XYZ file of C-alpha atoms in Angstrom:
731
model
C -0.019 0.010 -0.022
C 1.228 3.329 -1.029
C 1.696 5.900 1.731
C 0.710 9.479 0.821
C 2.485 12.642 2.165
C 0.365 15.261 3.865
C 0.916 17.464 0.787
C -0.398 14.744 -1.576
C -3.459 14.169 0.599
C -4.224 17.851 0.427
C -3.921 17.919 -3.277
C -6.273 15.015 -3.667
C -8.816 16.570 -1.313
C -8.513 19.976 -3.359
C -9.129 17.935 -6.534
C -12.243 16.573 -5.333
C -13.648 20.057 -4.790
C -12.045 21.749 -7.959
C -11.852 20.028 -11.408
C -8.093 20.487 -11.751
C -7.806 17.661 -14.191
C -10.579 19.179 -16.363
C -8.995 22.481 -16.184
C -5.678 21.141 -17.151
C -7.291 19.296 -20.068
C -9.008 22.549 -21.202
C -5.702 24.386 -20.943
C -4.002 21.787 -22.988
C -6.876 21.795 -25.567
C -6.663 25.570 -25.808
C -3.132 25.480 -26.447
C -3.698 23.199 -29.495
C -6.308 25.350 -30.960
C -5.287 27.491 -33.984
C -5.027 31.202 -33.549
C -5.363 34.048 -36.001
C -2.100 35.667 -36.733
C -1.518 39.282 -35.462
C -2.552 41.612 -38.401
C -0.112 44.466 -38.892
C -0.962 47.470 -40.948
C 0.667 50.690 -41.860
C -2.459 53.000 -41.878
C -0.624 55.570 -39.722
C 2.702 55.237 -41.677
C 3.941 52.996 -38.827
C 3.594 49.225 -38.496
C 0.998 48.615 -35.961
C -1.507 46.071 -34.732
C -4.653 46.634 -36.552
C -6.508 46.571 -33.191
C -4.616 49.645 -32.064
C -5.288 51.802 -35.191
C -8.168 54.442 -34.837
C -9.060 54.010 -38.413
C -11.649 51.641 -40.184
C -9.239 49.462 -42.169
C -9.213 46.000 -43.929
C -6.174 44.074 -44.913
C -6.289 41.580 -47.769
C -3.361 39.213 -48.223
C -2.078 35.656 -48.901
C -4.799 33.168 -49.844
C -7.575 35.750 -49.937
C -5.756 37.651 -52.662
C -4.778 34.574 -54.417
C -8.258 33.194 -54.619
C -9.812 36.560 -55.787
C -7.054 36.985 -58.551
C -6.815 33.207 -59.608
C -8.607 33.894 -62.866
C -6.687 36.782 -64.283
C -8.846 39.487 -62.915
C -7.732 43.174 -63.004
C -7.811 45.559 -60.041
C -11.598 45.787 -60.268
C -11.737 42.299 -58.423
C -11.807 44.517 -55.200
C -15.165 45.758 -56.010
C -17.589 44.873 -53.117
C -15.038 42.513 -51.702
C -14.477 44.586 -48.426
C -16.950 46.743 -46.547
C -17.898 50.108 -48.099
C -15.526 49.623 -51.311
C -16.693 49.737 -54.850
C -14.620 49.794 -58.093
C -15.872 50.185 -61.734
C -14.665 51.292 -65.036
C -16.271 52.226 -68.383
C -12.815 51.603 -69.924
C -12.455 47.916 -69.071
C -9.186 46.910 -67.733
C -7.803 50.345 -67.517
C -9.023 53.509 -65.786
C -10.685 52.204 -62.702
C -12.704 54.389 -60.489
C -12.752 53.761 -56.687
C -15.607 54.652 -54.299
C -15.429 54.352 -50.422
C -18.514 54.797 -48.362
C -20.258 55.801 -51.497
C -17.900 58.629 -52.069
C -16.060 58.794 -55.415
C -16.137 60.352 -58.812
C -17.574 58.855 -62.060
C -15.387 61.332 -64.266
C -13.755 59.509 -67.135
C -12.012 62.337 -68.637
C -8.209 62.337 -69.127
C -7.233 64.327 -66.138
C -10.018 63.308 -63.890
C -9.200 63.324 -60.142
C -10.759 61.067 -57.459
C -11.456 61.405 -53.611
C -10.071 57.931 -53.258
C -6.310 57.903 -53.450
C -4.471 54.776 -54.664
C -0.969 54.426 -53.184
C 1.608 51.768 -54.490
C 4.639 51.150 -52.452
C 4.262 54.602 -50.704
C 3.908 56.469 -54.127
C 0.584 57.998 -54.916
C -0.867 57.025 -58.392
C -2.824 60.193 -59.202
C -4.148 59.917 -62.806
C -6.824 57.321 -63.344
C -4.665 55.466 -65.782
C -2.054 54.672 -63.226
C -4.565 53.183 -60.815
C -5.059 50.269 -62.798
C -1.583 48.670 -62.282
C -1.918 44.916 -61.850
C -1.827 43.268 -58.437
C 0.856 40.606 -58.136
C 3.713 39.690 -55.624
C 2.161 41.928 -53.023
C 2.486 41.613 -49.254
C -0.971 42.967 -48.771
C -3.758 45.461 -49.737
C -5.105 47.914 -47.135
C -8.282 49.690 -47.591
C -8.420 52.886 -45.234
C -11.902 54.263 -45.003
C -12.521 57.928 -44.325
C -10.228 61.003 -44.836
C -6.709 60.294 -44.640
C -5.473 63.803 -45.480
C -2.820 64.408 -42.893
C -0.400 61.464 -43.538
C -0.890 60.680 -47.064
C -0.370 63.000 -50.044
C -2.689 64.233 -52.574
C -6.543 63.942 -52.605
C -7.644 61.487 -49.953
C -11.001 62.814 -48.591
C -12.817 59.389 -49.040
C -9.985 57.142 -48.197
C -6.874 55.259 -49.366
C -6.362 51.898 -51.123
C -2.742 51.088 -50.248
C -0.678 48.272 -52.011
C 2.752 47.112 -50.739
C 4.754 44.786 -52.835
C 6.663 41.929 -51.282
C 10.162 43.218 -50.434
C 13.711 41.645 -51.147
C 15.479 40.384 -48.071
C 19.126 39.188 -47.453
C 18.061 35.937 -45.666
C 17.963 33.380 -48.610
C 16.814 32.492 -52.050
C 13.161 31.951 -52.091
C 10.084 32.595 -54.181
C 7.059 31.327 -55.867
C 5.406 30.541 -59.356
C 1.761 30.230 -60.198
C -0.021 29.373 -63.390
C -3.632 29.200 -64.139
C -5.774 28.184 -67.162
C -9.464 29.167 -67.410
C -12.494 29.642 -69.657
C -11.876 31.375 -73.070
C -8.250 30.243 -72.744
C -7.764 32.679 -70.048
C -4.173 32.241 -68.776
C -2.374 33.896 -65.892
C 1.325 33.256 -65.029
C 2.890 34.853 -61.952
C 6.413 34.442 -60.551
C 8.743 36.058 -58.029
C 12.190 35.346 -56.890
C 14.222 36.784 -53.952
C 18.047 36.461 -54.532
C 20.570 37.669 -52.031
C 23.522 39.023 -54.092
C 25.866 39.536 -51.175
C 25.805 40.283 -47.467
C 24.619 43.803 -48.263
C 22.620 43.376 -51.495
C 19.486 41.510 -52.424
C 17.205 41.428 -55.409
C 13.640 40.480 -55.950
C 12.179 39.979 -59.475
C 8.411 39.699 -60.129
C 6.558 39.222 -63.340
C 2.962 38.694 -64.486
C 1.605 37.365 -67.846
C -2.176 37.334 -68.446
C -3.943 36.515 -71.610
C -7.600 35.841 -72.757
C -8.575 34.933 -76.279
C -11.152 36.928 -78.061
C -14.498 35.163 -77.786
C -17.340 37.671 -78.664
C -18.547 37.361 -82.213
C -19.354 40.528 -84.158
C -22.543 39.636 -86.135
C -22.306 42.824 -88.236
C -18.838 42.215 -89.646
C -19.222 38.393 -89.511
C -15.963 38.353 -87.729
C -15.939 35.330 -85.298
C -14.134 35.607 -81.934
C -13.058 38.978 -82.487
C -13.495 40.919 -79.270
C -13.081 40.736 -75.386
C -9.591 39.299 -75.404
C -6.491 41.075 -73.794
C -2.785 40.637 -73.054
C -1.325 41.919 -70.044
C 2.449 42.088 -69.173
C 3.798 43.674 -65.953
C 7.278 43.406 -64.323
C 8.806 44.641 -61.175
C 12.538 44.537 -60.106
C 13.676 45.753 -56.668
C 17.088 45.916 -55.168
C 17.760 46.248 -51.405
C 21.092 47.724 -50.159
C 21.547 47.158 -46.421
C 25.114 47.886 -45.526
C 24.334 48.325 -41.693
C 21.659 48.174 -39.216
C 21.137 52.037 -39.429
C 20.731 52.528 -43.069
C 19.055 50.864 -46.027
C 17.960 51.654 -49.537
C 15.181 50.215 -51.651
C 15.176 50.556 -55.354
C 12.105 49.757 -57.360
C 11.491 49.710 -61.206
C 8.161 48.451 -62.734
C 6.330 48.500 -65.965
C 3.089 47.549 -67.501
C 1.968 46.872 -71.101
C -1.625 45.839 -72.066
C -3.627 45.580 -75.119
C -6.870 44.120 -76.342
C -10.391 45.043 -76.485
C -11.814 48.299 -75.030
C -15.112 48.050 -73.090
C -17.906 46.704 -75.342
C -20.925 48.943 -75.264
C -24.049 47.226 -76.373
C -26.954 49.299 -77.812
C -30.434 48.919 -76.391
C -29.421 46.124 -74.243
C -31.783 47.309 -71.394
C -35.573 46.799 -71.565
C -37.573 49.934 -71.759
C -38.945 50.956 -68.433
C -36.841 48.349 -66.502
C -33.230 47.513 -65.687
C -33.472 43.994 -66.953
C -31.554 42.747 -69.970
C -33.388 42.298 -73.241
C -34.707 38.867 -73.942
C -32.287 38.013 -76.795
C -29.099 38.952 -74.967
C -26.107 36.972 -75.639
C -22.727 37.924 -74.101
C -20.926 36.078 -76.831
C -22.420 38.147 -79.569
C -22.529 42.035 -80.394
C -23.740 43.856 -83.475
C -21.276 46.899 -84.016
C -19.753 48.759 -86.881
C -17.225 50.584 -84.770
C -13.667 49.889 -84.394
C -12.604 48.535 -80.841
C -9.128 48.570 -79.455
C -7.125 49.421 -76.367
C -3.322 49.756 -75.544
C -1.446 51.050 -72.657
C 2.234 51.394 -71.708
C 3.379 52.703 -68.292
C 6.640 52.657 -66.416
C 7.791 53.896 -63.122
C 10.716 53.828 -60.505
C 10.976 54.742 -56.980
C 13.714 55.018 -54.196
C 13.108 54.676 -50.585
C 15.957 55.597 -48.225
C 15.907 54.938 -44.457
C 18.182 56.152 -41.823
C 17.941 54.955 -38.216
C 19.544 57.876 -36.194
C 18.741 56.499 -32.806
C 16.163 58.755 -31.381
C 14.538 59.252 -34.712
C 14.173 57.609 -38.201
C 14.388 59.587 -41.411
C 12.836 58.591 -44.629
C 13.196 59.850 -48.084
C 10.799 58.458 -50.828
C 11.358 59.553 -54.357
C 8.851 58.392 -56.934
C 8.436 58.676 -60.796
C 5.461 57.333 -62.745
C 5.022 57.617 -66.469
C 2.432 56.877 -69.148
C 4.213 56.281 -72.402
C 1.138 55.781 -74.466
C -2.551 55.175 -73.870
C -5.333 54.858 -76.461
C -8.829 53.367 -76.192
C -11.422 53.477 -78.939
C -14.869 52.055 -78.751
C -18.386 52.315 -80.414
C -20.259 54.186 -77.845
C -23.585 54.241 -79.818
C -23.291 50.431 -79.335
C -24.737 49.322 -82.609
C -25.214 50.029 -86.398
C -27.795 51.928 -88.575
C -29.875 48.696 -88.524
C -29.800 48.416 -84.807
C -30.203 46.591 -82.508
C -33.326 48.882 -81.792
C -33.408 52.528 -82.539
C -30.043 54.393 -82.723
C -30.301 58.226 -83.512
C -26.861 58.701 -84.732
C -23.602 56.835 -85.385
C -20.587 57.802 -83.293
C -17.560 56.118 -81.781
C -14.839 57.919 -79.689
C -11.228 57.381 -79.142
C -8.924 59.023 -76.479
C -6.173 58.760 -74.038
C -2.768 60.090 -73.228
C 0.079 60.750 -75.582
C 2.349 61.067 -72.630
C 2.331 61.691 -68.768
C 5.001 62.298 -66.257
C 4.584 62.424 -62.548
C 7.343 63.141 -59.919
C 6.851 62.902 -56.139
C 9.193 63.477 -53.289
C 8.583 62.915 -49.576
C 10.854 63.615 -46.506
C 9.552 62.121 -43.201
C 10.971 61.973 -39.706
C 9.486 59.804 -37.068
C 10.399 59.513 -33.453
C 11.482 56.266 -31.552
C 10.704 57.295 -28.145
C 10.182 54.732 -25.359
C 8.045 57.208 -23.487
C 4.529 58.324 -23.971
C 5.099 60.824 -26.720
C 5.810 59.978 -30.234
C 5.545 62.025 -33.429
C 6.239 62.281 -37.153
C 6.520 65.042 -39.606
C 7.522 65.701 -43.132
C 7.240 67.673 -46.371
C 5.828 66.420 -49.649
C 6.030 67.546 -53.324
C 4.025 66.401 -56.398
C 4.481 67.392 -60.075
C 2.524 66.027 -63.035
C 2.694 66.980 -66.574
C 0.416 65.317 -69.193
C -0.898 65.482 -72.702
C -4.357 64.169 -73.369
C -6.757 64.056 -76.332
C -10.210 62.908 -77.463
C -11.435 62.115 -81.016
C -14.907 61.452 -82.549
C -15.379 59.212 -85.540
C -18.332 58.514 -87.944
C -19.016 54.790 -87.375
C -20.327 54.146 -90.910
C -17.241 55.628 -92.649
C -14.654 55.368 -89.883
C -13.583 58.873 -90.725
C -12.465 61.113 -87.873
C -14.904 64.057 -87.447
C -13.054 65.840 -84.596
C -9.971 66.126 -82.540
C -9.367 67.849 -79.247
C -5.979 67.841 -77.445
C -5.176 69.224 -74.027
C -2.295 69.796 -71.647
C -2.325 70.015 -67.844
C 0.402 70.802 -65.336
C -0.294 70.021 -61.680
C 1.927 71.047 -58.856
C 1.405 70.658 -55.066
C 3.353 70.809 -52.026
C 2.475 70.048 -48.489
C 3.799 70.097 -44.811
C 2.420 67.558 -42.373
C 2.837 66.509 -38.747
C 1.283 63.932 -36.379
C 1.716 63.200 -32.779
C 0.414 60.580 -30.382
C 0.527 60.571 -26.558
C -0.121 57.786 -24.197
C -2.224 59.409 -21.530
C -2.236 56.210 -19.683
C -1.310 52.594 -20.449
C -4.899 52.114 -21.725
C -5.591 55.484 -23.353
C -3.801 57.144 -26.326
C -4.577 60.362 -28.112
C -3.490 61.129 -31.683
C -3.638 64.238 -33.736
C -2.403 65.354 -37.029
C -2.307 68.483 -39.482
C -1.413 69.085 -43.081
C -1.094 72.262 -45.059
C -1.474 71.907 -48.827
C -0.878 74.020 -51.752
C -2.265 72.916 -55.178
C -2.089 74.429 -58.528
C -3.239 73.359 -61.955
C -2.554 74.949 -65.414
C -4.838 73.627 -68.125
C -4.903 74.710 -71.784
C -6.240 73.514 -75.169
C -3.422 72.495 -77.518
C -5.244 71.929 -80.599
C -8.777 71.680 -81.845
C -10.024 70.284 -85.224
C -13.671 70.704 -86.171
C -14.378 71.886 -82.495
C -15.344 75.409 -82.063
C -14.387 75.877 -78.510
C -16.788 77.871 -76.331
C -15.141 80.314 -73.821
C -11.590 80.459 -72.739
C -8.978 78.062 -74.052
C -6.842 77.909 -70.951
C -7.539 77.978 -67.107
C -5.361 78.361 -64.001
C -6.454 77.196 -60.659
C -4.846 77.120 -57.236
C -5.970 76.500 -53.741
C -4.491 76.384 -50.311
C -5.934 74.129 -47.443
C -5.151 72.994 -43.913
C -6.553 69.646 -42.896
C -6.454 68.060 -39.403
C -7.617 64.904 -37.652
C -7.882 63.929 -33.964
C -8.556 60.538 -32.471
C -8.516 58.556 -29.158
C -8.004 54.763 -28.546
C -8.886 53.137 -25.312
C -8.140 49.702 -24.427
C -11.032 48.204 -22.591
C -8.915 45.220 -21.747
C -5.982 43.354 -23.411
C -8.179 41.911 -26.141
C -10.652 44.835 -26.880
C -10.085 48.574 -27.780
C -12.518 51.356 -28.723
C -11.666 54.364 -30.709
C -13.147 57.685 -31.888
C -11.962 59.910 -34.677
C -12.822 63.145 -36.307
C -11.073 64.127 -39.555
C -11.218 66.495 -42.462
C -10.208 66.186 -45.971
C -9.673 68.151 -49.167
C -9.772 67.578 -52.948
C -8.242 70.278 -55.136
C -10.140 71.919 -57.969
C -10.613 69.747 -61.107
C -10.561 70.872 -64.769
C -12.369 69.148 -67.613
C -11.538 69.773 -71.350
C -14.025 71.640 -73.543
C -16.241 70.349 -76.361
C -18.081 71.891 -79.180
C -21.068 72.864 -76.975
C -19.384 73.054 -73.377
C -16.508 75.293 -72.338
C -13.594 74.195 -70.256
C -15.319 73.411 -66.987
C -13.853 73.961 -63.337
C -14.998 72.198 -60.147
C -13.982 74.160 -57.120
C -12.274 72.474 -54.258
C -14.496 70.175 -52.058
C -13.990 69.499 -48.328
C -15.257 66.811 -45.938
C -15.673 66.480 -42.204
C -16.041 62.986 -40.904
C -16.840 61.571 -37.501
C -16.122 57.966 -36.837
C -16.189 55.548 -33.811
C -15.473 51.954 -33.568
C -14.517 48.803 -31.591
C -12.007 46.090 -32.351
C -11.632 42.841 -30.534
C -9.678 39.549 -30.373
C -12.077 36.852 -29.273
C -11.733 33.351 -27.733
C -8.083 33.427 -27.184
C -7.452 34.928 -30.592
C -9.306 32.161 -32.542
C -11.561 34.874 -33.920
C -11.464 38.797 -34.315
C -14.122 41.244 -34.929
C -14.636 45.072 -35.587
C -17.442 47.488 -35.962
C -17.337 51.143 -36.914
C -20.017 53.739 -37.437
C -19.418 57.169 -39.309
C -21.067 60.220 -40.439
C -19.723 62.675 -42.918
C -20.627 65.853 -44.848
C -18.951 67.041 -47.985
C -19.205 70.614 -48.847
C -18.950 71.950 -52.504
C -18.581 68.253 -53.736
C -17.344 67.936 -57.304
C -19.605 65.937 -59.521
C -19.515 64.908 -63.203
C -22.392 65.356 -65.630
C -22.114 62.991 -68.574
C -24.262 62.544 -71.569
C -27.877 63.674 -71.413
C -28.829 64.352 -75.172
C -25.337 64.776 -76.355
C -21.770 63.223 -75.780
C -20.423 65.829 -73.403
C -18.683 65.816 -70.074
C -18.854 68.716 -67.553
C -17.934 69.335 -63.897
C -20.304 70.939 -61.292
C -20.413 71.470 -57.611
C -23.231 70.257 -55.358
C -23.666 72.528 -52.328
C -23.232 69.456 -49.927
C -23.728 65.756 -49.845
C -24.092 63.650 -46.587
C -23.226 60.138 -45.744
C -23.598 57.888 -42.708
C -23.472 54.165 -42.018
C -21.514 51.383 -40.492
C -19.029 48.621 -41.241
C -18.454 45.323 -39.502
C -16.207 42.379 -39.902
C -15.678 39.035 -38.148
C -13.470 36.066 -38.875
C -12.303 33.064 -36.957
C -11.786 29.204 -36.517
C -15.223 27.525 -35.920
C -13.063 24.300 -35.528
C -9.326 23.763 -36.167
C -10.024 22.812 -39.712
C -13.003 25.128 -40.458
C -12.397 28.887 -40.801
C -15.054 31.383 -41.810
C -15.442 35.133 -42.150
C -18.287 37.626 -42.656
C -18.301 41.351 -43.348
C -20.653 44.110 -44.319
C -21.505 47.636 -44.627
C -24.304 50.120 -44.920
C -23.866 53.419 -46.581
C -26.549 56.040 -46.997
C -25.559 58.989 -49.151
C -27.469 61.983 -50.202
C -27.076 64.970 -52.399
C -28.338 68.127 -50.872
C -28.778 71.094 -53.331
C -32.194 71.979 -54.371
C -30.905 74.440 -57.249
C -28.900 71.551 -58.873
C -30.312 70.395 -62.235
C -28.792 68.090 -64.927
C -29.574 67.156 -68.563
C -31.519 63.951 -68.683
C -30.936 60.810 -70.627
C -32.267 60.549 -74.333
C -34.677 57.562 -74.147
C -35.059 56.560 -70.562
C -37.731 56.586 -67.887
C -36.782 59.421 -65.434
C -38.139 59.058 -61.826
C -36.833 62.355 -60.552
C -38.580 65.750 -60.754
C -38.272 67.458 -64.191
C -38.117 71.367 -64.249
C -39.808 73.550 -66.786
C -36.533 73.852 -68.601
C -36.388 70.085 -69.146
C -33.573 69.379 -66.695
C -33.803 67.011 -63.904
C -33.516 67.834 -60.168
C -31.006 65.599 -58.502
C -31.658 66.962 -54.936
C -32.077 64.123 -52.488
C -30.542 61.484 -54.777
C -27.870 59.215 -53.477
C -24.308 59.528 -55.053
C -23.578 57.518 -58.155
C -22.294 54.002 -57.741
C -22.962 54.284 -54.066
C -24.136 50.853 -52.888
C -26.267 50.946 -49.770
C -25.398 47.465 -48.625
C -22.337 45.295 -49.179
C -21.920 41.921 -47.614
C -19.088 39.349 -48.004
C -18.757 35.746 -46.576
C -15.992 33.201 -46.944
C -15.615 29.628 -45.667
C -12.627 27.246 -45.820
C -12.596 23.625 -44.793
C -9.332 21.649 -44.548
C -8.942 17.765 -44.361
C -5.585 16.871 -43.106
C -4.118 13.775 -44.803
C -0.823 11.949 -44.101
C 1.238 13.901 -46.776
C -0.903 17.082 -47.250
C -4.311 18.671 -47.151
C -7.483 18.662 -49.115
C -9.450 21.919 -48.820
C -12.549 23.543 -50.234
C -13.165 27.257 -50.040
C -16.115 29.489 -51.238
C -16.399 33.268 -51.103
C -19.525 35.320 -51.830
C -20.104 39.069 -52.293
C -23.189 41.061 -52.532
C -23.905 44.737 -53.348
C -27.214 46.370 -53.398
C -28.505 48.459 -56.374
C -26.783 51.505 -57.603
C -27.434 54.602 -59.652
C -25.120 54.947 -62.736
C -25.637 58.733 -63.025
C -26.504 61.591 -60.890
C -30.398 61.404 -61.920
C -32.432 58.394 -61.190
C -33.977 56.492 -64.095
C -35.565 52.948 -64.183
C -33.164 51.737 -66.954
C -30.031 53.106 -65.441
C -30.331 51.765 -61.929
C -28.045 48.860 -61.639
C -29.497 45.853 -60.028
C -28.161 44.302 -56.980
C -25.316 42.050 -57.697
C -24.364 38.706 -56.080
C -21.351 36.834 -57.065
C -19.795 33.710 -55.750
C -16.661 31.739 -56.134
C -15.501 28.210 -55.358
C -11.970 26.670 -54.997
C -11.110 23.165 -54.128
C -7.773 21.608 -54.196
C -4.766 19.679 -52.538
C -1.648 21.071 -51.070
C 1.475 19.267 -49.911
C 4.916 19.597 -48.449
C 3.871 22.004 -45.707
C 1.825 24.087 -48.181
C 4.817 24.512 -50.510
C 2.823 23.183 -53.563
C -0.787 23.382 -54.334
C -3.091 22.348 -57.293
C -6.646 23.583 -57.367
C -9.702 23.928 -59.435
C -11.905 26.941 -59.239
C -14.871 28.703 -60.643
C -15.687 32.475 -60.499
C -19.249 33.967 -60.772
C -20.443 30.412 -60.008
C -24.044 31.225 -60.744
C -23.394 33.076 -63.936
C -25.057 35.967 -62.924
C -25.214 38.512 -65.879
C -26.489 42.017 -65.706
C -25.821 45.655 -66.780
C -23.147 47.213 -64.457
C -22.859 50.628 -66.393
C -24.308 52.650 -69.181
C -24.075 55.501 -71.713
C -27.145 57.636 -71.693
C -26.820 60.206 -74.428
C -28.041 58.053 -77.299
C -30.052 54.989 -76.487
C -30.265 52.267 -73.781
C -26.683 51.345 -74.252
C -24.977 49.386 -71.408
C -22.160 47.027 -70.437
C -22.121 43.911 -68.472
C -20.183 42.079 -65.891
C -17.848 39.143 -66.467
C -19.476 35.754 -67.263
C -18.871 32.614 -65.290
C -15.379 31.146 -65.460
C -13.800 27.727 -64.789
C -10.257 27.050 -64.201
C -7.329 25.246 -62.819
C -4.213 26.521 -61.007
C -0.869 25.289 -59.899
C 1.187 26.962 -57.347
C 4.726 26.277 -56.022
C 7.308 27.758 -53.770
C 10.916 27.465 -53.261
């Protein structure tokens, strides 16, 4: 018989009262449960835990990005994939337009500006053509909602979409390669290699090749499989120089070449009095007598220098972006003299950039204090010079009927600063300010068969100071709450003249935004969630009037517009092998200007009040392309096997109806859009290799997502269903 010591007897007695064995088992089980990795973002220009950042922000990376891009999608893949974000384009794979919280700009003119700023590797991509650079070999995509006007350069009153490419390192040779083949012989090949060159130098080379065959038949010319194809090439080469722990230099050179079909406009594709597709709609057929083509070549380089001086860090970011050539031509009446349907006149347009150069320079200093006070400050310079043009053609003869060329110089500089102070271990206050001077010089260079109305040149400049103030409070180690008030600014915009409209100028717009939210890690970091609410008012908002009864574009200002809503996200492990996420947003927007009227569409059913002058009141309307609801859901299940893992992943997105234009019409209200994807595959060798099959737009949802209003019920549609396979490997 075993004799127990007094201590052992006490432990046994205690275990009879307290379930020590059960508690130890639960602790062991918790230790084996998978946890979500810590999400680090640079929304405040420093690397921080997303939970500590007083901004509504979403980060996309790794598998989520790979799934969404698997079928060769361009940057529009982001549309509706995160709360409060929409992306659309009437130019196809080029010239995307971004909207955050319903706040954006539908302007498609050569020098259009947007309130959403796109930043790639810390360099702003200002012109709309630059914003379409392909997404490949990136460390992550951050979507920052609300004004970001104190820390980021240029026009950011709606928010920022921020791309960070994967960077070279000195550690080892590594990289990946990926190849997919899908419907319509769509292929996408992507690869990257990190190569240490010495103890101080490393290189990273990345490349992307995408192709899709033409597969839409032109029933007018009897040319089979003549439209909707593309070829996309993009490259990036980076060099890291790190001679010491106190200095490093990163050099980045990149380029893009794309050619193929421009957006296909389809005449009378919408049923009169509805927003339904006509009964005989067929994506693979079009009846058009206009030429269709698109080509683009861009290049850029940047240098990022970092000095660690002990108490502070000094950064220098020098950037250059250029458009060597851009041309897009399409049949905007969408048909032929014989139809489909009634087409009042035959017209096609071509336009683009014969050249654009953008230079940026930023110097920034940030503190490294161990104490409660930290700060950053800097100066920023931006210069852009571009030549754009627009042409009209007679579709029946293909003869050019007019030509208008313009030149714009845009120069801006800013000084900014931000400070944070830890009032206590749980409460941090942040504030920032930025002063900006922005100047544009615009002139008509040449006009053929265009009798320009009004002045042939315009100079505009504006100075503005923006600020923000926020507070973050840690309710406990897993939950934090924040509140933020911020202002933003977009400089005046200028649109080229036409035969009936002079050069138009939209004055500067400003925004004041209020936001509050809560962010939490849940269930021992097996899940995380966030919720934010916001309210904003834009004064003197720049709006774009397009079409009506003629093919014109002009800029106007609304007295004000308002928005409010909420955003929520949650993701986590339901079981160790089952991971799911759910996100959504509600955005209510409203134009408030009882004196604002615009021209109406030629053949649609207007639902807004029409004045005695035949113009339409847009007072009370939502902003164009502003989806009231956006929802996303993903689920991934994993089956561990002896040598690898089987998995299945599905993702679904929903956005509610949108207005295509400033006015409301039955035909030009885009239906709610639901799209889903499915991916199933097998990975092995610790995830080093993967083979998968996928389908995008799994329900083959087909509907109008944009329109041209001046001629007939012309529209363009979303991408059809796509099946494909992909192989991915690492080394």
